[in-house]
Structures are given as structure tokens and as C-alpha cells.
């Protein structure tokens, strides 16, 4: 396969030999650092949703030296903007959005203590280095499987920025939410 | 003459907006199933099976296939017998789309002002109209997710560019998208016309059933060749490796100027949604 010139410039990750790890929040940092890029993870506990505009606000607040409306220390951010919730349901469709758009706004959050991110796709080198420096983990969730993933959400609590609609920050309680480790605490990247 | 009212149009767009978002297109579903059977990577197979499960969950629970319910693009093909006198067609389409999204508990993904952003709303959609020979009013909605729309590229090639060069451009756009836009992809390509028209063709190409090849022999050949080349990239489902990088490549062409060769490559994620009806 490596002799195929089409593959030049596209690094294809190796799969196989990966294990499934159960991870829960509050995060146990020793479990977090035992994760390796490519491992499968079932996450149970609480994550915060935040995407483009919420990141912009977070970074703006951090720059000004003001506190965030929600502490990200030791927590996981899920790049997700769900559909509307039907009456009687917990949440609508809720898969990951493209992580790369958050790259430029990620390092300050890691510096503020963020320990995990969930999204889809590649991250920049800066993010990779910061993930290593701050001993955090970047997780992948299956993109375009939002209906299926909604079954793993047990509760939703609105946190802040409700004027952003689907981009508002919410706290989701998830059970056995399926993830793959994209970048581990040593900076190994599944796409590299 | 076939008299069509604003109500008819609104109701049709409302219904199609929900259908497109809740039920995966039959051709796409079949292509994912076929890919699942052929895929050698175990992780790839697992992801493809999740996509089939997701489609089932979405249909059963009237849940959006993907949380990005897209920016709806509506196509109206107006036949010679259609009488729309006195009808505010654009308003009827917008009302129908917004109603479909609201009542379907879909997502408010659209900001009124692209620069100042602001609170997202259900609409407006983008509306294309065409006058066609076929009778009746054909209404089509294509909710386009932006993870993949962001990866779309337009190139203005020189008129002397050879077939290989055109193929290389398409392959490079897919490589640029990489794992970010939810592969396996469906690639819509517009070749010819003007810059704007090539982009529209690329989007319209996504409406053709993905197992059908172009009616033009040399274009169908290019589609086949691209499907093979792209699936040899090894990108695979979610970019995690495998032989399923694309589910289809659909190319539409149009006459163009002697001085140019516009080509637009529109990437669609595996959640390629569209629904049509004829009034
Ligand atoms: S690229 Fe497609 S499947 Fe992926 S999140 Fe966007 S709309 Fe959904």
C-alpha cells in the first residue's frame, strides 16, 4: 500500500490492536494518560458542549483576564450543536462538528485546565503540541451519527450563552459514549 | 395549464425538508451497505455499520440523521404547463422550509448577517429555479451540511488542460478535505459553464442517484476512474483507514468558453440528503 503514490500527503492511521477503555468524569488523570491514540473509549459522565461562537467568547474572556461562566478545569468540551429537543426527549441529534475550526481558540482553554476535547477530523500542530504540554486528550466521535449518539445522552443542562441557539453551552450527562483517542497525552496523533 | 398555489408549494417544501433530514436516501443507504460488505478495515466496517444504525434510528424516531441539518438548497424546475400567476413563489418556499425545520425539531443553523452573525434561525434557504421541458413543477430540497460544504473548491483551469489534469484537481480536493468532513464522501463535480454555474452544477450533481453514471460515455469513464483512484487513497470511513473513501462521483458538464475550463468540486459527507416531488 505504501507504494501507492496517491497516498503521498495523506497519512493513513494504523488500526487494529486497539482496546476499549472505560473512562468516567471527573477525569482520573492517570487513566487519561494511559490512553493511546487509536484506543476505543466509552465515556460516562459530564461534558460541556461548546463550538465556534462559544469558543470565541471564552477566549475573549480569558484574554481580558475575566473568569469563564463555567470552569473548564479538568473538564471535557464536546464540539457539538444539537438539533432542537422534541417534547419529552432529552436531546436531539448530537454528533460532533469539525474540530479544526476550533484550533486557533483551543490553546488558551488547555492552558486554563481543559483536559479533553471531542470532535471530528484533524487538529493543527499547535493544538497537538498543547495537548502534549497540558497532558490533555483529543477524542474523535463518529461524524454524521448524531441520531445514534443521542441515545447515549442521559441529561442536558443549559449552562450559558443561550442567545447562541444551538451553539449555547450545555452540560451533557452521557453513558458509554463511544469515542476513539485522536491525540493522546504524549501528543501521538491518529492521523499522523 | 396546471395552476399551483402558494399553499401547495409551502406544504411540499415543508414535507420534503423533514423527509430529507429524517430518512437517508435509498441510493446512499444501499451504497453504504455495499461498502460495508466490501470494506476490509475492521474499524471502517464498524463505522459503516454505525451509519446504517444511525439511519435506522433517525427514521424510527423522526430524528435528524445529523445535527447539522444544513443550509437547505431548494431547486424548482418549472415545466411549460405550470401556472404560477399571482403566487409569491420565493415566500412560499421560505415559509415551507422554515415550517418543516421548526416542526421537525431540526436545527437553527442559519445567521441572517454573515459578517455580524447573531442568533441563528431556521432560514432562509438558497433557491435555484430553472425552466425545463418536463411538465409540472419539480421541487427538490438538499439540506447541505457545512462541514463538507466548507471543503468545496472552485478552480479555473486553462482550456488546454487535459483529462488527467481535471482528475488530479478532483483528487486533490478530496485529499484536502481529508478526514475532516465525514467520509465516505459523495463527490459532486461541475465542469464547464461559468464559475458560478460550475458551482451550481457541482451541487446539482449530488442529486443524481449515486449508482448511476453520466450518460456521456467519456464522462462516465472519468467517474469510474475517479471512484477507483479515490478509493485507493486509503482514507476510509471517518478518515481512519479503509477502502471506502467515496461512495460515488457524479459529474455534470455544460458548454463553456474557448478560453477556460471552470471546475467546481462539491464534497458531500455520507449524510447526503435530498428529497423531491412533482406538483
Ligand atoms: S459533514 Fe455531514 S455528516 Fe458531518 S457533521 Fe456535517 S452534515 Fe453531518
mmCIF file with all atom_site columns, C-alpha atoms in Angstrom, chain A residues 1 4-16 18 20 38-40 51 53 56 80-87 91-98 100-101 120-123 140-151 162-167 178 180 190-191, chain B residues 18 22 41-43 46-47 49-51 53-54 57-58 61-69 101-109 117-120 122 146-148 150-151 171 174-182 229-230 232-236 238-242 270-271:
data_model
loop_
_atom_site.group_PDB
_atom_site.id
_atom_site.type_symbol
_atom_site.label_atom_id
_atom_site.label_alt_id
_atom_site.label_comp_id
_atom_site.label_asym_id
_atom_site.label_entity_id
_atom_site.label_seq_id
_atom_site.pdbx_PDB_ins_code
_atom_site.Cartn_x
_atom_site.Cartn_y
_atom_site.Cartn_z
_atom_site.occupancy
_atom_site.B_iso_or_equiv
_atom_site.pdbx_formal_charge
_atom_site.auth_seq_id
_atom_site.auth_comp_id
_atom_site.auth_asym_id
_atom_site.auth_atom_id
_atom_site.pdbx_PDB_model_num
ATOM 1   C CA . UNK A 1 1   ? 0.000   0.000  0.000  1.00 0.00 ? 1   UNK A CA 1
ATOM 2   C CA . UNK A 1 4   ? 0.783   3.833  -3.893 1.00 0.00 ? 4   UNK A CA 1
ATOM 3   C CA . UNK A 1 5   ? 1.726   7.382  -4.912 1.00 0.00 ? 5   UNK A CA 1
ATOM 4   C CA . UNK A 1 6   ? -1.854  8.537  -4.362 1.00 0.00 ? 6   UNK A CA 1
ATOM 5   C CA . UNK A 1 7   ? -1.275  8.143  -0.661 1.00 0.00 ? 7   UNK A CA 1
ATOM 6   C CA . UNK A 1 8   ? 1.556   10.602 -0.512 1.00 0.00 ? 8   UNK A CA 1
ATOM 7   C CA . UNK A 1 9   ? 0.490   13.509 1.636  1.00 0.00 ? 9   UNK A CA 1
ATOM 8   C CA . UNK A 1 10  ? -2.351  11.577 3.200  1.00 0.00 ? 10  UNK A CA 1
ATOM 9   C CA . UNK A 1 11  ? -1.267  9.776  6.291  1.00 0.00 ? 11  UNK A CA 1
ATOM 10  C CA . UNK A 1 12  ? -3.442  6.824  6.985  1.00 0.00 ? 12  UNK A CA 1
ATOM 11  C CA . UNK A 1 13  ? -3.594  5.654  10.570 1.00 0.00 ? 13  UNK A CA 1
ATOM 12  C CA . UNK A 1 14  ? -2.957  2.087  11.529 1.00 0.00 ? 14  UNK A CA 1
ATOM 13  C CA . UNK A 1 15  ? -5.867  0.355  13.109 1.00 0.00 ? 15  UNK A CA 1
ATOM 14  C CA . UNK A 1 16  ? -6.105  -2.936 14.849 1.00 0.00 ? 16  UNK A CA 1
ATOM 15  C CA . UNK A 1 18  ? -6.812  -1.156 19.856 1.00 0.00 ? 18  UNK A CA 1
ATOM 16  C CA . UNK A 1 20  ? -11.698 -0.418 24.731 1.00 0.00 ? 20  UNK A CA 1
ATOM 17  C CA . UNK A 1 38  ? -6.333  4.721  18.437 1.00 0.00 ? 38  UNK A CA 1
ATOM 18  C CA . UNK A 1 39  ? -7.803  3.319  21.667 1.00 0.00 ? 39  UNK A CA 1
ATOM 19  C CA . UNK A 1 40  ? -11.556 2.995  21.824 1.00 0.00 ? 40  UNK A CA 1
ATOM 20  C CA . UNK A 1 51  ? -18.352 25.253 19.386 1.00 0.00 ? 51  UNK A CA 1
ATOM 21  C CA . UNK A 1 53  ? -19.002 31.222 18.901 1.00 0.00 ? 53  UNK A CA 1
ATOM 22  C CA . UNK A 1 56  ? -14.721 32.952 20.649 1.00 0.00 ? 56  UNK A CA 1
ATOM 23  C CA . UNK A 1 80  ? -21.456 19.853 19.316 1.00 0.00 ? 80  UNK A CA 1
ATOM 24  C CA . UNK A 1 81  ? -24.517 21.893 18.446 1.00 0.00 ? 81  UNK A CA 1
ATOM 25  C CA . UNK A 1 82  ? -27.548 19.617 18.751 1.00 0.00 ? 82  UNK A CA 1
ATOM 26  C CA . UNK A 1 83  ? -30.860 19.880 16.946 1.00 0.00 ? 83  UNK A CA 1
ATOM 27  C CA . UNK A 1 84  ? -33.918 21.032 18.903 1.00 0.00 ? 84  UNK A CA 1
ATOM 28  C CA . UNK A 1 85  ? -35.195 18.692 21.573 1.00 0.00 ? 85  UNK A CA 1
ATOM 29  C CA . UNK A 1 86  ? -38.589 17.121 20.974 1.00 0.00 ? 86  UNK A CA 1
ATOM 30  C CA . UNK A 1 87  ? -41.026 17.375 23.883 1.00 0.00 ? 87  UNK A CA 1
ATOM 31  C CA . UNK A 1 91  ? -31.744 15.956 23.384 1.00 0.00 ? 91  UNK A CA 1
ATOM 32  C CA . UNK A 1 92  ? -31.965 15.992 19.596 1.00 0.00 ? 92  UNK A CA 1
ATOM 33  C CA . UNK A 1 93  ? -29.418 14.676 17.137 1.00 0.00 ? 93  UNK A CA 1
ATOM 34  C CA . UNK A 1 94  ? -25.994 15.438 18.623 1.00 0.00 ? 94  UNK A CA 1
ATOM 35  C CA . UNK A 1 95  ? -22.881 14.347 16.723 1.00 0.00 ? 95  UNK A CA 1
ATOM 36  C CA . UNK A 1 96  ? -19.522 16.123 16.584 1.00 0.00 ? 96  UNK A CA 1
ATOM 37  C CA . UNK A 1 97  ? -18.639 19.091 14.397 1.00 0.00 ? 97  UNK A CA 1
ATOM 38  C CA . UNK A 1 98  ? -15.312 19.689 12.592 1.00 0.00 ? 98  UNK A CA 1
ATOM 39  C CA . UNK A 1 100 ? -10.197 22.159 13.033 1.00 0.00 ? 100 UNK A CA 1
ATOM 40  C CA . UNK A 1 101 ? -12.301 25.324 13.234 1.00 0.00 ? 101 UNK A CA 1
ATOM 41  C CA . UNK A 1 120 ? -14.074 15.025 14.304 1.00 0.00 ? 120 UNK A CA 1
ATOM 42  C CA . UNK A 1 121 ? -11.140 15.441 11.942 1.00 0.00 ? 121 UNK A CA 1
ATOM 43  C CA . UNK A 1 122 ? -7.591  16.731 12.154 1.00 0.00 ? 122 UNK A CA 1
ATOM 44  C CA . UNK A 1 123 ? -6.039  19.215 14.579 1.00 0.00 ? 123 UNK A CA 1
ATOM 45  C CA . UNK A 1 140 ? -12.980 11.502 17.935 1.00 0.00 ? 140 UNK A CA 1
ATOM 46  C CA . UNK A 1 141 ? -16.672 10.701 17.752 1.00 0.00 ? 141 UNK A CA 1
ATOM 47  C CA . UNK A 1 142 ? -18.337 9.344  14.618 1.00 0.00 ? 142 UNK A CA 1
ATOM 48  C CA . UNK A 1 143 ? -19.435 12.257 12.447 1.00 0.00 ? 143 UNK A CA 1
ATOM 49  C CA . UNK A 1 144 ? -22.880 12.072 10.924 1.00 0.00 ? 144 UNK A CA 1
ATOM 50  C CA . UNK A 1 145 ? -24.198 9.633  13.513 1.00 0.00 ? 145 UNK A CA 1
ATOM 51  C CA . UNK A 1 146 ? -25.991 12.209 15.640 1.00 0.00 ? 146 UNK A CA 1
ATOM 52  C CA . UNK A 1 147 ? -29.251 10.275 15.928 1.00 0.00 ? 147 UNK A CA 1
ATOM 53  C CA . UNK A 1 148 ? -27.411 7.235  17.249 1.00 0.00 ? 148 UNK A CA 1
ATOM 54  C CA . UNK A 1 149 ? -25.239 9.252  19.634 1.00 0.00 ? 149 UNK A CA 1
ATOM 55  C CA . UNK A 1 150 ? -28.314 10.958 21.087 1.00 0.00 ? 150 UNK A CA 1
ATOM 56  C CA . UNK A 1 151 ? -29.207 7.609  22.690 1.00 0.00 ? 151 UNK A CA 1
ATOM 57  C CA . UNK A 1 162 ? -28.411 30.833 25.377 1.00 0.00 ? 162 UNK A CA 1
ATOM 58  C CA . UNK A 1 163 ? -28.543 33.602 22.756 1.00 0.00 ? 163 UNK A CA 1
ATOM 59  C CA . UNK A 1 164 ? -26.310 31.418 20.566 1.00 0.00 ? 164 UNK A CA 1
ATOM 60  C CA . UNK A 1 165 ? -29.129 28.928 19.980 1.00 0.00 ? 165 UNK A CA 1
ATOM 61  C CA . UNK A 1 166 ? -27.604 25.558 19.054 1.00 0.00 ? 166 UNK A CA 1
ATOM 62  C CA . UNK A 1 167 ? -24.170 26.971 19.875 1.00 0.00 ? 167 UNK A CA 1
ATOM 63  C CA . UNK A 1 178 ? -18.276 5.834  22.090 1.00 0.00 ? 178 UNK A CA 1
ATOM 64  C CA . UNK A 1 180 ? -11.657 6.955  19.688 1.00 0.00 ? 180 UNK A CA 1
ATOM 65  C CA . UNK A 1 190 ? -4.051  9.030  14.981 1.00 0.00 ? 190 UNK A CA 1
ATOM 66  C CA . UNK A 1 191 ? -3.905  10.976 11.713 1.00 0.00 ? 191 UNK A CA 1
ATOM 67  C CA . UNK B 2 18  ? -38.386 16.685 7.011  1.00 0.00 ? 18  UNK B CA 1
ATOM 68  C CA . UNK B 2 22  ? -35.055 12.011 8.698  1.00 0.00 ? 22  UNK B CA 1
ATOM 69  C CA . UNK B 2 41  ? -10.639 -2.444 7.628  1.00 0.00 ? 41  UNK B CA 1
ATOM 70  C CA . UNK B 2 42  ? -12.440 -3.621 10.753 1.00 0.00 ? 42  UNK B CA 1
ATOM 71  C CA . UNK B 2 43  ? -12.660 -0.098 12.109 1.00 0.00 ? 43  UNK B CA 1
ATOM 72  C CA . UNK B 2 46  ? -17.636 -0.748 12.357 1.00 0.00 ? 46  UNK B CA 1
ATOM 73  C CA . UNK B 2 47  ? -18.127 2.892  11.380 1.00 0.00 ? 47  UNK B CA 1
ATOM 74  C CA . UNK B 2 49  ? -22.390 -0.244 10.379 1.00 0.00 ? 49  UNK B CA 1
ATOM 75  C CA . UNK B 2 50  ? -22.894 2.662  12.793 1.00 0.00 ? 50  UNK B CA 1
ATOM 76  C CA . UNK B 2 51  ? -24.005 4.790  9.862  1.00 0.00 ? 51  UNK B CA 1
ATOM 77  C CA . UNK B 2 53  ? -27.766 2.021  12.507 1.00 0.00 ? 53  UNK B CA 1
ATOM 78  C CA . UNK B 2 54  ? -27.906 5.803  12.635 1.00 0.00 ? 54  UNK B CA 1
ATOM 79  C CA . UNK B 2 57  ? -32.583 5.393  14.492 1.00 0.00 ? 57  UNK B CA 1
ATOM 80  C CA . UNK B 2 58  ? -33.258 8.613  12.619 1.00 0.00 ? 58  UNK B CA 1
ATOM 81  C CA . UNK B 2 61  ? -37.611 8.362  15.884 1.00 0.00 ? 61  UNK B CA 1
ATOM 82  C CA . UNK B 2 62  ? -38.041 11.178 13.337 1.00 0.00 ? 62  UNK B CA 1
ATOM 83  C CA . UNK B 2 63  ? -34.668 12.488 14.445 1.00 0.00 ? 63  UNK B CA 1
ATOM 84  C CA . UNK B 2 64  ? -32.258 14.348 12.216 1.00 0.00 ? 64  UNK B CA 1
ATOM 85  C CA . UNK B 2 65  ? -29.704 11.999 10.608 1.00 0.00 ? 65  UNK B CA 1
ATOM 86  C CA . UNK B 2 66  ? -27.099 14.576 11.543 1.00 0.00 ? 66  UNK B CA 1
ATOM 87  C CA . UNK B 2 67  ? -27.300 17.506 13.951 1.00 0.00 ? 67  UNK B CA 1
ATOM 88  C CA . UNK B 2 68  ? -26.084 19.734 11.145 1.00 0.00 ? 68  UNK B CA 1
ATOM 89  C CA . UNK B 2 69  ? -29.377 19.947 9.312  1.00 0.00 ? 69  UNK B CA 1
ATOM 90  C CA . UNK B 2 101 ? -37.458 22.709 10.118 1.00 0.00 ? 101 UNK B CA 1
ATOM 91  C CA . UNK B 2 102 ? -39.381 24.160 13.061 1.00 0.00 ? 102 UNK B CA 1
ATOM 92  C CA . UNK B 2 103 ? -41.984 21.414 13.265 1.00 0.00 ? 103 UNK B CA 1
ATOM 93  C CA . UNK B 2 104 ? -39.353 18.735 12.691 1.00 0.00 ? 104 UNK B CA 1
ATOM 94  C CA . UNK B 2 105 ? -37.274 19.988 15.655 1.00 0.00 ? 105 UNK B CA 1
ATOM 95  C CA . UNK B 2 106 ? -34.331 20.455 13.329 1.00 0.00 ? 106 UNK B CA 1
ATOM 96  C CA . UNK B 2 107 ? -31.566 22.970 13.942 1.00 0.00 ? 107 UNK B CA 1
ATOM 97  C CA . UNK B 2 108 ? -31.431 26.715 13.599 1.00 0.00 ? 108 UNK B CA 1
ATOM 98  C CA . UNK B 2 109 ? -28.150 26.846 11.702 1.00 0.00 ? 109 UNK B CA 1
ATOM 99  C CA . UNK B 2 117 ? -23.557 36.597 12.749 1.00 0.00 ? 117 UNK B CA 1
ATOM 100 C CA . UNK B 2 118 ? -26.158 36.828 15.572 1.00 0.00 ? 118 UNK B CA 1
ATOM 101 C CA . UNK B 2 119 ? -28.795 34.391 16.735 1.00 0.00 ? 119 UNK B CA 1
ATOM 102 C CA . UNK B 2 120 ? -29.204 31.505 14.279 1.00 0.00 ? 120 UNK B CA 1
ATOM 103 C CA . UNK B 2 122 ? -34.206 28.176 10.518 1.00 0.00 ? 122 UNK B CA 1
ATOM 104 C CA . UNK B 2 146 ? -21.334 22.816 6.242  1.00 0.00 ? 146 UNK B CA 1
ATOM 105 C CA . UNK B 2 147 ? -18.592 20.527 7.464  1.00 0.00 ? 147 UNK B CA 1
ATOM 106 C CA . UNK B 2 148 ? -18.385 19.293 3.893  1.00 0.00 ? 148 UNK B CA 1
ATOM 107 C CA . UNK B 2 150 ? -16.516 24.171 3.654  1.00 0.00 ? 150 UNK B CA 1
ATOM 108 C CA . UNK B 2 151 ? -14.294 21.775 1.692  1.00 0.00 ? 151 UNK B CA 1
ATOM 109 C CA . UNK B 2 171 ? -8.372  14.034 -6.279 1.00 0.00 ? 171 UNK B CA 1
ATOM 110 C CA . UNK B 2 174 ? -10.688 15.204 -1.752 1.00 0.00 ? 174 UNK B CA 1
ATOM 111 C CA . UNK B 2 175 ? -7.218  14.919 -0.222 1.00 0.00 ? 175 UNK B CA 1
ATOM 112 C CA . UNK B 2 176 ? -7.540  18.446 1.142  1.00 0.00 ? 176 UNK B CA 1
ATOM 113 C CA . UNK B 2 177 ? -10.847 17.523 2.770  1.00 0.00 ? 177 UNK B CA 1
ATOM 114 C CA . UNK B 2 178 ? -9.075  14.522 4.300  1.00 0.00 ? 178 UNK B CA 1
ATOM 115 C CA . UNK B 2 179 ? -10.782 13.111 7.374  1.00 0.00 ? 179 UNK B CA 1
ATOM 116 C CA . UNK B 2 180 ? -12.491 16.378 8.373  1.00 0.00 ? 180 UNK B CA 1
ATOM 117 C CA . UNK B 2 181 ? -15.793 16.342 6.505  1.00 0.00 ? 181 UNK B CA 1
ATOM 118 C CA . UNK B 2 182 ? -17.227 12.928 7.423  1.00 0.00 ? 182 UNK B CA 1
ATOM 119 C CA . UNK B 2 229 ? -8.499  6.299  -7.671 1.00 0.00 ? 229 UNK B CA 1
ATOM 120 C CA . UNK B 2 230 ? -10.193 7.881  -4.680 1.00 0.00 ? 230 UNK B CA 1
ATOM 121 C CA . UNK B 2 232 ? -7.278  3.670  -3.343 1.00 0.00 ? 232 UNK B CA 1
ATOM 122 C CA . UNK B 2 233 ? -6.319  6.701  -1.252 1.00 0.00 ? 233 UNK B CA 1
ATOM 123 C CA . UNK B 2 234 ? -6.937  4.616  1.857  1.00 0.00 ? 234 UNK B CA 1
ATOM 124 C CA . UNK B 2 235 ? -8.636  7.462  3.740  1.00 0.00 ? 235 UNK B CA 1
ATOM 125 C CA . UNK B 2 236 ? -11.640 5.314  4.650  1.00 0.00 ? 236 UNK B CA 1
ATOM 126 C CA . UNK B 2 238 ? -14.004 8.942  9.204  1.00 0.00 ? 238 UNK B CA 1
ATOM 127 C CA . UNK B 2 239 ? -10.524 9.081  7.727  1.00 0.00 ? 239 UNK B CA 1
ATOM 128 C CA . UNK B 2 240 ? -9.434  6.218  9.957  1.00 0.00 ? 240 UNK B CA 1
ATOM 129 C CA . UNK B 2 241 ? -8.302  3.995  7.113  1.00 0.00 ? 241 UNK B CA 1
ATOM 130 C CA . UNK B 2 242 ? -10.036 1.668  4.696  1.00 0.00 ? 242 UNK B CA 1
ATOM 131 C CA . UNK B 2 270 ? -22.024 10.375 3.728  1.00 0.00 ? 270 UNK B CA 1
ATOM 132 C CA . UNK B 2 271 ? -25.171 12.108 5.044  1.00 0.00 ? 271 UNK B CA 1
#
